[in-house]
Coordinates of C-alpha atoms and ligand atoms in Angstrom, one line a residue:
M1 CA 0.1 0.1 -0.1
K2 CA 1.2 3.8 -1.0
T3 CA 1.6 5.5 2.6
E4 CA 2.8 8.8 1.0
G5 CA 0.7 12.0 0.7
R6 CA -1.4 10.3 3.4
P7 CA -2.4 12.6 6.1
T8 CA -0.9 11.4 9.5
S9 CA -3.5 11.7 12.1
P10 CA -2.3 9.7 15.0
V11 CA -4.0 6.5 14.8
A12 CA -3.2 6.4 11.1
A13 CA 0.5 6.3 12.0
N14 CA -0.2 3.8 14.5
M15 CA -1.7 1.7 11.9
N16 CA 1.2 1.8 9.5
E17 CA 3.5 1.1 12.2
I18 CA 2.1 -2.3 14.1
K19 CA 1.8 -5.2 11.5
T20 CA -0.3 -8.4 13.1
V21 CA 1.0 -11.4 12.0
S22 CA -2.1 -12.8 11.3
G23 CA -3.2 -9.6 9.3
S24 CA -6.2 -9.0 11.6
K25 CA -6.8 -6.0 13.4
A26 CA -8.7 -7.1 16.7
L27 CA -12.2 -7.3 15.4
E28 CA -11.4 -6.5 11.8
Q29 CA -10.6 -10.3 10.6
A30 CA -8.6 -10.6 7.5
T31 CA -10.3 -13.2 5.3
K32 CA -9.5 -14.4 2.0
L33 CA -12.0 -15.3 -0.6
I34 CA -14.4 -18.2 0.1
F35 CA -12.5 -19.9 -3.0
E36 CA -9.1 -19.8 -1.1
T37 CA -10.4 -20.5 2.1
G38 CA -12.3 -23.5 0.7
T39 CA -10.6 -27.2 0.4
P40 CA -11.8 -29.6 -1.9
N41 CA -14.1 -32.4 -0.9
R42 CA -14.9 -31.0 2.4
T43 CA -18.3 -30.3 3.2
G44 CA -20.5 -29.0 6.0
V45 CA -23.0 -31.6 5.8
D46 CA -22.7 -35.3 6.2
L47 CA -25.1 -37.6 4.2
P48 CA -24.9 -40.8 2.7
E49 CA -24.5 -41.5 -1.0
P50 CA -28.0 -41.7 -2.4
K51 CA -28.1 -45.3 -3.5
G52 CA -30.3 -46.8 -6.7
R53 CA -31.0 -43.4 -8.0
A54 CA -31.0 -43.2 -11.7
S55 CA -29.8 -40.2 -13.6
R56 CA -32.9 -38.7 -15.0
L57 CA -30.6 -35.8 -17.0
G58 CA -29.6 -37.8 -19.8
S59 CA -26.9 -36.5 -21.8
H60 CA -26.8 -33.0 -19.6
E61 CA -25.1 -34.6 -16.7
R62 CA -22.3 -32.5 -15.4
Q63 CA -18.8 -34.3 -16.3
G64 CA -16.3 -32.3 -14.4
E65 CA -15.8 -31.3 -10.8
I66 CA -18.3 -28.9 -9.7
G67 CA -15.8 -26.5 -8.4
L68 CA -17.6 -25.3 -5.5
P69 CA -15.6 -24.5 -2.3
G70 CA -15.4 -27.1 0.3
L71 CA -16.1 -25.7 3.6
S72 CA -17.3 -26.6 7.2
E73 CA -20.5 -24.9 8.7
P74 CA -18.5 -22.6 10.7
E75 CA -16.2 -21.6 8.0
T76 CA -19.0 -20.6 6.0
M77 CA -20.9 -18.6 8.5
R78 CA -17.4 -16.8 9.5
H79 CA -16.8 -16.1 5.8
Y80 CA -20.1 -14.3 5.6
V81 CA -20.0 -12.5 8.8
R82 CA -16.7 -11.4 8.0
L83 CA -17.8 -10.3 4.6
S84 CA -20.6 -8.3 6.2
Q85 CA -18.6 -6.3 8.4
K86 CA -16.8 -5.0 6.0
N87 CA -20.2 -3.7 4.3
Y88 CA -22.8 -0.8 5.7
A89 CA -26.1 -1.4 6.7
I90 CA -28.8 0.9 7.6
D91 CA -28.4 -0.9 11.3
L92 CA -24.9 0.5 11.3
G93 CA -25.6 4.4 10.8
V94 CA -27.1 6.8 9.0
Y95 CA -27.5 5.9 5.3
P96 CA -28.7 9.0 3.5
L97 CA -28.8 7.6 -0.2
G98 CA -31.6 10.1 -1.6
S99 CA -34.2 8.4 -3.7
C100 CA -33.2 5.0 -2.1
T101 CA -35.3 5.8 1.4
M102 CA -33.0 3.7 3.8
K103 CA -35.0 3.9 6.5
H104 CA -35.0 1.6 9.4
N105 CA -36.8 -1.7 9.0
P106 CA -38.2 -2.6 12.4
R107 CA -38.1 -5.8 13.9
L108 CA -41.5 -6.1 14.7
N109 CA -42.1 -6.5 11.0
E110 CA -39.3 -9.5 11.2
K111 CA -41.5 -11.5 14.2
V112 CA -44.7 -11.2 11.9
A113 CA -43.0 -12.3 8.7
R114 CA -41.4 -15.4 10.4
M115 CA -45.0 -16.6 11.7
P116 CA -45.2 -20.0 10.3
G117 CA -48.6 -19.2 8.8
F118 CA -47.0 -16.5 6.7
A119 CA -43.5 -17.8 6.3
D120 CA -43.9 -21.5 5.6
V121 CA -46.7 -21.6 3.2
H122 CA -46.3 -22.9 -0.5
P123 CA -47.9 -21.0 -3.6
L124 CA -49.6 -24.2 -4.6
Q125 CA -51.6 -25.2 -1.1
P126 CA -55.0 -25.6 -1.2
I127 CA -56.7 -22.7 -1.0
S128 CA -58.5 -23.6 2.0
T129 CA -55.4 -23.8 3.6
V130 CA -53.9 -20.1 3.4
Q131 CA -56.9 -18.2 4.1
G132 CA -54.5 -16.1 6.8
A133 CA -52.2 -15.7 3.7
L134 CA -54.9 -14.7 1.6
R135 CA -56.4 -12.3 3.9
L136 CA -53.1 -10.2 4.9
M137 CA -52.8 -9.5 1.2
H138 CA -56.2 -8.6 0.8
E139 CA -56.1 -6.4 3.9
L140 CA -52.7 -4.9 2.5
S141 CA -54.5 -4.1 -0.7
H142 CA -57.1 -2.1 1.2
W143 CA -54.8 -0.3 3.2
I144 CA -52.7 0.6 -0.3
C145 CA -56.4 1.5 -2.0
T146 CA -57.0 3.8 1.0
L147 CA -53.7 5.5 1.7
T148 CA -53.3 6.4 -2.4
G149 CA -57.1 7.0 -2.8
M150 CA -57.3 4.2 -5.6
P151 CA -60.1 1.8 -6.2
A152 CA -57.5 -1.3 -6.9
V153 CA -53.7 -2.2 -6.5
A154 CA -52.0 -5.3 -8.4
L155 CA -49.6 -6.4 -5.7
T156 CA -47.5 -8.9 -7.7
P157 CA -44.7 -7.0 -9.1
K158 CA -41.5 -7.6 -7.6
A159 CA -39.6 -4.3 -7.5
G160 CA -40.5 -0.5 -8.2
A161 CA -39.0 -0.9 -11.8
H162 CA -41.4 -4.3 -12.0
G163 CA -44.2 -2.1 -11.1
E164 CA -44.0 1.0 -13.6
L165 CA -43.9 -2.1 -16.3
C166 CA -46.8 -3.3 -14.6
G167 CA -48.7 0.1 -15.2
M168 CA -47.2 0.9 -18.3
M169 CA -48.5 -2.5 -19.8
A170 CA -51.9 -1.9 -18.4
I171 CA -52.0 1.5 -20.0
R172 CA -50.8 0.0 -23.3
A173 CA -53.6 -2.8 -23.1
R174 CA -56.1 -0.2 -22.3
L175 CA -55.1 2.2 -25.4
D176 CA -55.4 -1.4 -27.7
A177 CA -58.4 -2.2 -26.2
D178 CA -59.7 0.9 -27.4
G179 CA -58.4 1.0 -30.4
H180 CA -55.8 3.6 -29.7
S181 CA -52.6 1.7 -30.9
H182 CA -51.1 4.7 -32.7
K183 CA -50.7 6.3 -29.3
R184 CA -47.5 5.3 -28.5
R185 CA -45.4 8.6 -27.1
V186 CA -44.7 9.1 -23.6
L187 CA -43.5 12.1 -22.0
V188 CA -40.8 12.0 -19.6
P189 CA -39.3 15.0 -17.4
E190 CA -35.5 15.6 -17.6
S191 CA -35.2 14.4 -13.8
A192 CA -36.3 11.3 -14.0
H193 CA -35.5 8.0 -12.8
G194 CA -33.5 6.2 -15.3
T195 CA -36.1 3.6 -14.6
N196 CA -38.8 5.3 -16.5
P197 CA -37.8 5.8 -20.0
A198 CA -36.4 2.5 -20.1
T199 CA -39.7 0.8 -18.8
A200 CA -41.6 3.0 -21.7
V201 CA -39.0 1.6 -24.3
Q202 CA -39.7 -1.4 -23.0
C203 CA -43.1 -1.6 -23.4
G204 CA -43.0 -0.5 -27.3
F205 CA -43.3 3.4 -26.4
T206 CA -40.8 6.1 -27.6
V207 CA -40.0 8.8 -25.2
D208 CA -40.1 12.3 -25.3
E209 CA -38.3 14.5 -22.9
I210 CA -39.7 17.1 -21.2
P211 CA -36.8 19.9 -19.9
A212 CA -37.2 21.1 -16.3
S213 CA -37.8 24.8 -15.3
D214 CA -35.4 26.7 -13.4
D215 CA -37.1 25.8 -10.2
G216 CA -36.4 22.0 -11.0
R217 CA -39.9 21.0 -11.7
V218 CA -41.5 20.4 -14.9
N219 CA -41.4 23.4 -17.4
M220 CA -44.9 24.0 -18.5
V221 CA -44.4 26.0 -21.3
A222 CA -42.6 23.1 -22.6
L223 CA -45.2 20.5 -21.4
R224 CA -48.4 22.5 -23.4
E225 CA -46.4 22.8 -26.4
K226 CA -45.8 18.8 -26.4
V227 CA -49.5 18.1 -25.8
K228 CA -50.8 20.4 -28.6
D229 CA -50.5 17.9 -31.3
G230 CA -51.2 15.3 -28.7
D231 CA -52.9 12.4 -30.6
D232 CA -49.9 10.0 -30.5
I233 CA -49.4 10.9 -26.9
A234 CA -49.7 7.5 -24.8
G235 CA -49.2 9.4 -21.2
I236 CA -46.5 10.7 -19.3
M237 CA -44.4 9.3 -16.2
L238 CA -43.9 11.6 -13.5
T239 CA -42.3 11.8 -10.3
N240 CA -44.0 13.3 -7.3
P241 CA -42.3 14.6 -5.1
N242 CA -39.7 14.8 -8.1
T243 CA -36.3 13.6 -7.6
C244 CA -35.5 17.0 -6.9
G245 CA -37.3 16.4 -3.8
L246 CA -39.6 19.1 -4.8
F247 CA -43.3 18.9 -4.9
E248 CA -44.7 19.2 -8.4
R249 CA -47.2 22.1 -8.1
D250 CA -48.7 22.2 -11.4
I251 CA -49.8 18.3 -11.1
I252 CA -53.5 18.7 -11.4
E253 CA -52.7 20.8 -14.4
I254 CA -50.4 18.2 -15.9
A255 CA -53.0 15.8 -15.2
D256 CA -55.7 17.4 -17.1
L257 CA -53.5 18.5 -19.7
I258 CA -52.6 14.6 -20.3
H259 CA -56.0 13.7 -20.3
A260 CA -57.3 15.6 -22.6
A261 CA -54.7 14.7 -24.8
G262 CA -56.1 10.9 -24.3
G263 CA -53.5 9.8 -22.4
Y264 CA -52.6 8.0 -18.8
F265 CA -50.7 9.6 -16.2
Y266 CA -48.5 7.1 -14.7
C267 CA -46.8 8.4 -11.5
D268 CA -43.7 7.2 -10.1
G269 CA -44.3 6.3 -6.3
A270 CA -40.8 6.0 -5.2
N271 CA -41.4 8.9 -2.9
F272 CA -44.5 7.9 -1.9
N273 CA -43.1 8.2 1.6
A274 CA -43.4 12.1 1.4
L275 CA -47.0 11.9 0.8
V276 CA -48.4 9.2 2.8
G277 CA -51.4 10.5 5.3
R278 CA -50.7 13.9 3.8
V279 CA -52.0 13.4 -0.2
R280 CA -53.5 10.7 -2.5
P281 CA -52.6 10.6 -5.9
G282 CA -56.0 9.3 -6.8
D283 CA -57.4 13.3 -5.8
L284 CA -54.4 14.3 -8.2
G285 CA -55.6 12.5 -11.4
V286 CA -53.0 9.8 -11.3
D287 CA -53.9 6.3 -13.4
A288 CA -51.3 4.2 -12.1
M289 CA -48.6 4.2 -9.6
H290 CA -46.0 1.7 -7.9
L291 CA -45.0 1.8 -4.3
N292 CA -42.1 0.5 -3.1
L293 CA -42.5 -1.4 0.0
H294 CA -39.0 -1.7 0.3
K295 CA -38.8 2.2 0.7
T296 CA -41.8 3.7 1.8
F297 CA -43.0 1.1 3.9
S298 CA -39.9 -0.2 5.7
T299 CA -39.3 -3.5 4.2
P300 CA -35.4 -4.4 3.8
H301 CA -33.9 -3.8 0.5
G302 CA -31.5 -6.7 0.8
G303 CA -28.6 -7.0 -1.6
G304 CA -30.4 -5.6 -4.4
G305 CA -34.1 -7.5 -3.3
P306 CA -36.3 -8.8 -2.3
G307 CA -38.6 -5.9 -3.1
S308 CA -42.3 -5.5 -3.7
G309 CA -43.7 -2.9 -5.9
P310 CA -47.2 -3.1 -5.8
T311 CA -49.3 -0.9 -8.4
V312 CA -52.2 1.1 -7.8
L313 CA -54.7 1.6 -10.7
S314 CA -57.4 3.9 -11.5
D315 CA -61.0 2.6 -12.7
A316 CA -60.0 3.4 -16.5
L317 CA -56.8 0.5 -16.2
K318 CA -57.9 -1.4 -13.4
D319 CA -59.8 -4.5 -15.6
H320 CA -56.3 -4.8 -17.5
A321 CA -54.8 -5.6 -13.9
P322 CA -52.5 -8.6 -13.9
V323 CA -53.5 -12.2 -12.8
P324 CA -53.5 -13.5 -10.1
Y325 CA -55.2 -11.0 -7.4
V326 CA -57.2 -12.2 -4.0
T327 CA -61.0 -11.6 -4.0
Q328 CA -63.2 -11.5 -1.2
T329 CA -66.2 -14.2 -1.3
E330 CA -69.2 -15.0 1.1
S331 CA -67.1 -18.1 2.2
G332 CA -63.5 -16.5 2.7
Y333 CA -60.8 -15.5 0.3
D334 CA -60.0 -16.6 -3.3
L335 CA -57.6 -16.4 -5.9
V336 CA -58.4 -15.1 -9.4
E337 CA -55.8 -17.1 -11.4
N338 CA -57.0 -16.8 -15.0
K339 CA -59.4 -13.7 -16.4
D340 CA -60.6 -12.8 -19.9
E341 CA -58.4 -11.5 -22.3
V342 CA -58.6 -8.1 -20.6
S343 CA -55.9 -8.6 -18.2
F344 CA -52.8 -8.2 -19.9
G345 CA -51.2 -11.6 -18.3
R346 CA -48.9 -12.6 -15.6
M347 CA -46.2 -10.5 -14.2
C348 CA -44.5 -13.7 -12.1
A349 CA -45.2 -17.2 -11.9
F350 CA -47.2 -16.8 -8.5
H351 CA -48.4 -14.1 -6.0
G352 CA -45.0 -12.0 -5.7
Q353 CA -43.4 -11.3 -2.2
M354 CA -45.3 -12.7 0.4
G355 CA -42.4 -11.9 2.8
M356 CA -42.4 -8.4 1.9
Y357 CA -46.2 -8.2 2.7
S358 CA -46.0 -9.1 5.9
R359 CA -43.9 -6.9 6.7
A360 CA -45.3 -4.2 4.8
L361 CA -49.0 -4.6 6.9
T362 CA -47.0 -4.8 9.8
Y363 CA -45.4 -1.4 9.7
M364 CA -48.9 -0.1 8.4
M365 CA -50.9 -1.2 11.5
S366 CA -48.4 -0.5 14.2
H367 CA -47.9 2.9 12.7
G368 CA -51.7 3.3 11.9
A369 CA -53.1 6.4 10.4
D370 CA -51.8 8.6 12.4
G371 CA -48.5 7.1 13.0
L372 CA -47.8 7.0 8.9
K373 CA -49.1 10.6 8.4
Q374 CA -46.4 11.7 11.3
A375 CA -43.7 9.4 9.9
T376 CA -44.1 11.4 6.3
E377 CA -43.8 15.0 8.2
D378 CA -40.8 13.5 10.2
A379 CA -38.8 12.7 7.0
V380 CA -39.9 15.6 5.4
L381 CA -38.8 17.9 8.7
N382 CA -35.3 16.0 9.1
A383 CA -34.5 16.7 5.5
N384 CA -35.5 20.7 5.7
Y385 CA -33.5 20.5 8.8
V386 CA -30.3 19.0 6.9
Q387 CA -31.1 21.3 4.3
A388 CA -31.0 24.2 6.6
S389 CA -28.1 22.9 8.4
L390 CA -25.9 23.0 5.5
S391 CA -26.9 25.9 3.3
D392 CA -24.4 28.2 4.6
V393 CA -21.4 25.7 3.5
M394 CA -22.9 23.3 1.1
S395 CA -25.1 24.9 -2.3
P396 CA -28.7 23.7 -2.1
A397 CA -30.0 23.2 -5.6
F398 CA -32.8 25.3 -5.4
G399 CA -34.4 27.8 -3.2
G400 CA -37.3 27.2 -0.7
V401 CA -38.3 24.0 1.4
C402 CA -37.7 20.6 0.2
M403 CA -39.6 17.4 0.5
H404 CA -38.3 14.4 1.8
E405 CA -34.7 14.8 0.3
A406 CA -32.3 17.8 0.3
L407 CA -30.4 18.4 -2.9
F408 CA -27.3 20.2 -3.2
D409 CA -25.4 21.4 -6.2
D410 CA -21.5 20.9 -6.5
S411 CA -20.9 25.0 -6.8
F412 CA -19.6 25.2 -3.2
L413 CA -16.4 23.0 -4.3
K414 CA -16.3 25.3 -7.1
D415 CA -12.4 26.1 -7.8
T416 CA -11.2 23.7 -4.5
G417 CA -10.1 20.7 -6.4
V418 CA -12.6 18.5 -4.8
D419 CA -15.3 17.0 -6.8
T420 CA -18.6 15.6 -5.6
L421 CA -16.9 11.8 -5.8
D422 CA -13.9 13.1 -3.7
F423 CA -16.3 14.7 -1.1
A424 CA -18.5 11.3 -1.1
K425 CA -15.5 9.2 -0.7
A426 CA -14.2 11.1 2.1
M427 CA -18.0 10.5 3.8
I428 CA -16.9 7.0 4.1
D429 CA -14.2 7.5 6.2
E430 CA -16.2 9.6 8.3
G431 CA -18.4 6.5 9.0
Y432 CA -21.1 7.3 6.7
H433 CA -22.3 5.5 3.1
P434 CA -22.5 8.5 0.7
M435 CA -25.9 10.1 -0.2
T436 CA -26.6 9.7 -4.0
M437 CA -24.4 11.6 -6.5
Y438 CA -24.7 12.9 -9.8
F439 CA -28.4 12.1 -10.0
P440 CA -30.6 13.7 -10.6
L441 CA -28.9 14.8 -14.0
V442 CA -30.7 18.5 -14.1
V443 CA -27.9 19.3 -11.4
H444 CA -24.7 19.7 -11.7
G445 CA -22.6 17.3 -9.3
A446 CA -25.5 16.4 -7.6
M447 CA -25.8 15.3 -4.0
L448 CA -29.0 13.9 -2.9
I449 CA -29.6 13.7 0.9
E450 CA -32.5 11.6 2.5
P451 CA -32.4 11.1 6.1
T452 CA -35.9 10.0 6.5
E453 CA -37.9 9.7 9.7
S454 CA -35.7 7.2 11.3
E455 CA -32.9 9.2 12.5
S456 CA -33.0 11.4 15.6
K457 CA -31.8 15.2 16.1
G458 CA -28.7 13.9 17.8
E459 CA -27.8 11.3 14.8
L460 CA -28.5 14.1 12.4
D461 CA -26.7 16.8 14.3
R462 CA -23.6 14.2 14.0
F463 CA -23.9 13.8 10.4
I464 CA -24.4 17.3 9.8
G465 CA -21.5 18.3 12.1
S466 CA -19.2 15.6 9.6
M467 CA -20.9 17.6 6.3
R468 CA -20.0 20.8 7.5
H469 CA -16.3 20.0 8.7
L470 CA -15.5 18.3 5.4
A471 CA -17.2 21.0 3.2
E472 CA -14.9 23.3 5.4
R473 CA -11.5 21.6 4.8
A474 CA -12.8 21.6 1.0
K475 CA -12.8 25.0 0.8
S476 CA -9.3 25.1 3.2
G477 CA -7.5 23.7 0.1
D478 CA -6.8 20.5 1.8
V479 CA -7.6 18.6 -1.7
E480 CA -4.9 15.7 -1.4
S481 CA -6.8 14.0 1.7
F482 CA -9.7 14.1 -0.7
K483 CA -8.1 12.7 -3.7
Q484 CA -6.7 9.7 -0.9
A485 CA -10.2 9.0 0.4
P486 CA -11.2 6.7 1.6
I487 CA -8.2 5.8 3.6
Y488 CA -10.3 3.4 6.1
A489 CA -12.3 1.7 4.2
P490 CA -11.4 -1.7 3.8
M491 CA -11.4 -1.5 -0.2
R492 CA -10.3 1.8 -1.2
R493 CA -11.1 3.5 -4.6
L494 CA -12.0 0.9 -7.0
D495 CA -12.4 1.1 -10.7
E496 CA -16.3 1.4 -10.7
T497 CA -16.5 1.4 -14.5
Q498 CA -14.1 -1.4 -15.0
A499 CA -16.0 -3.3 -12.6
A500 CA -19.5 -2.4 -14.7
R501 CA -18.1 -2.9 -18.0
K502 CA -15.5 -5.5 -17.4
P503 CA -17.3 -7.8 -14.5
V504 CA -15.1 -10.5 -13.1
L505 CA -18.3 -12.9 -12.6
R506 CA -16.0 -16.5 -12.1
W507 CA -13.3 -17.4 -10.3
T508 CA -10.5 -19.3 -11.9
P509 CA -7.3 -20.5 -9.7
P510 CA -4.3 -18.7 -9.9
V511 CA -2.2 -20.9 -12.2
E512 CA 0.9 -19.6 -10.5
T513 CA 0.1 -20.2 -7.0
A514 CA -0.9 -23.7 -7.9
E515 CA 2.7 -24.1 -9.5
A516 CA 4.4 -22.7 -6.7
A517 CA 2.7 -25.4 -4.0
E518 CA 3.9 -28.0 -6.2
Ligands
LIG601 C1 -35.8 3.3 -6.5 C2 -36.7 4.0 -7.5 C3 -37.1 3.1 -8.6 C4 -36.9 2.1 -9.0 O1 -37.2 0.9 -8.1 P1 -36.5 -0.2 -7.5 O2 -37.4 -1.2 -6.6 O3 -35.1 0.2 -7.5 O4 -36.9 -0.9 -9.2 C5 -38.3 4.1 -9.6 N1 -37.9 5.4 -9.5 C6 -37.5 6.2 -8.5 C7 -37.9 7.5 -8.2 C8 -36.9 5.6 -7.4 O5 -36.4 6.2 -6.4

């Protein structure tokens, strides 16, 4: 490791001086790759060879070694626990990743999700044996429809982006059913999440971008111009509050303009956590909107999953909803598995993410209507507290109050030599996961901070203190330490572009080592 040019705090100096034989540093255990730890022919289970079973794989049977690392159970456990300790988590500290809503996952959710009646059921069990699970799904649908002011919800989509796909497929099905297959243009604001245009294109629509106004909202002059000759308009995909953390004040007029052009209003509901209990999207003219249970309703994001993106649908679209869905009958609950051709079909094999439904409903019911509203208000208050406390040392992208996230641009770093990326890396050394950076694209060097309602004032003050210190250090001309950051992370600066463009997904034994061992 190169050490020149690093700032020398007493701790850093000591860390470089003392070398342990094991490579570990007390609780920070040195760990090898799992393939390097493993020994062939070792396994964590001890089962007899199966007897008298003929292969049913024909010529498709594996010929060579399977190549899995041979590990005992304790070795396996230690490997993954050590890896998890090199990672950041909401259970470790503030995780201010804007747009992603990294809020606390209450342990009560976990307790309920593990109840055998919810956890140990199989999607092919007879309906009469899963009445409780179906009731939970039905009740969750009721809460979702009530909170959004919408008549129907499709629970099955398994992520926000999957929910977008569900909503846009419903819109397409409705347009086609009405003989409007020429309507294929979807308006998408410049500040949209990347999944919006991707979804529209995936569904066979073309994307027409609407520029942002100087105050970070939809440019209404441009929008009115675009809908003038709107015969081919299928709809709009709009996030509210938008990705700048601002409420789209003209949302009712936007909905009216789109409806007058014969189009539908898809609202990206990823930021619904800024509205719950205060605003019902159904009252704003929304036709379809996904909810991210893993954002707004506190279910875990996991390592990119399992997510859940239930999608609410208006009266105009609800007949085209995907199957299956739960209905209440006189004798209990039933599943509609097949429907006439108006339903656009299925989004997944079974009923979606049951484990997320139980967690989300637990969150809703344990908060109650008043608690959900308070969570919304606290999230917005926290974001404004962060924005106000940093506005003299950092540069808020837009004036005025924000919703649930505070957006800064990089103008406060002008002429310092430090850029948004350096600043984010320095936050890692301070013990924080960086905020969302370089998104939304409409703001130069964007830094999008979403504290959520989970953080106490004390925790926010500590975070703000670190951010102020970093901003002042950048302005004082201390560029070099920013370029070196992170110093204390187990991995320092990775070549993220290279990793994305040329991912190495398969471990191959290093040839030299094998020879050296001979
Ligand atoms: C997170 C997010 C999405 C996508 O949701 P996933 O569950 O990650 O697929 C879409 N739009 C916005 C604004 C988001 O923040």
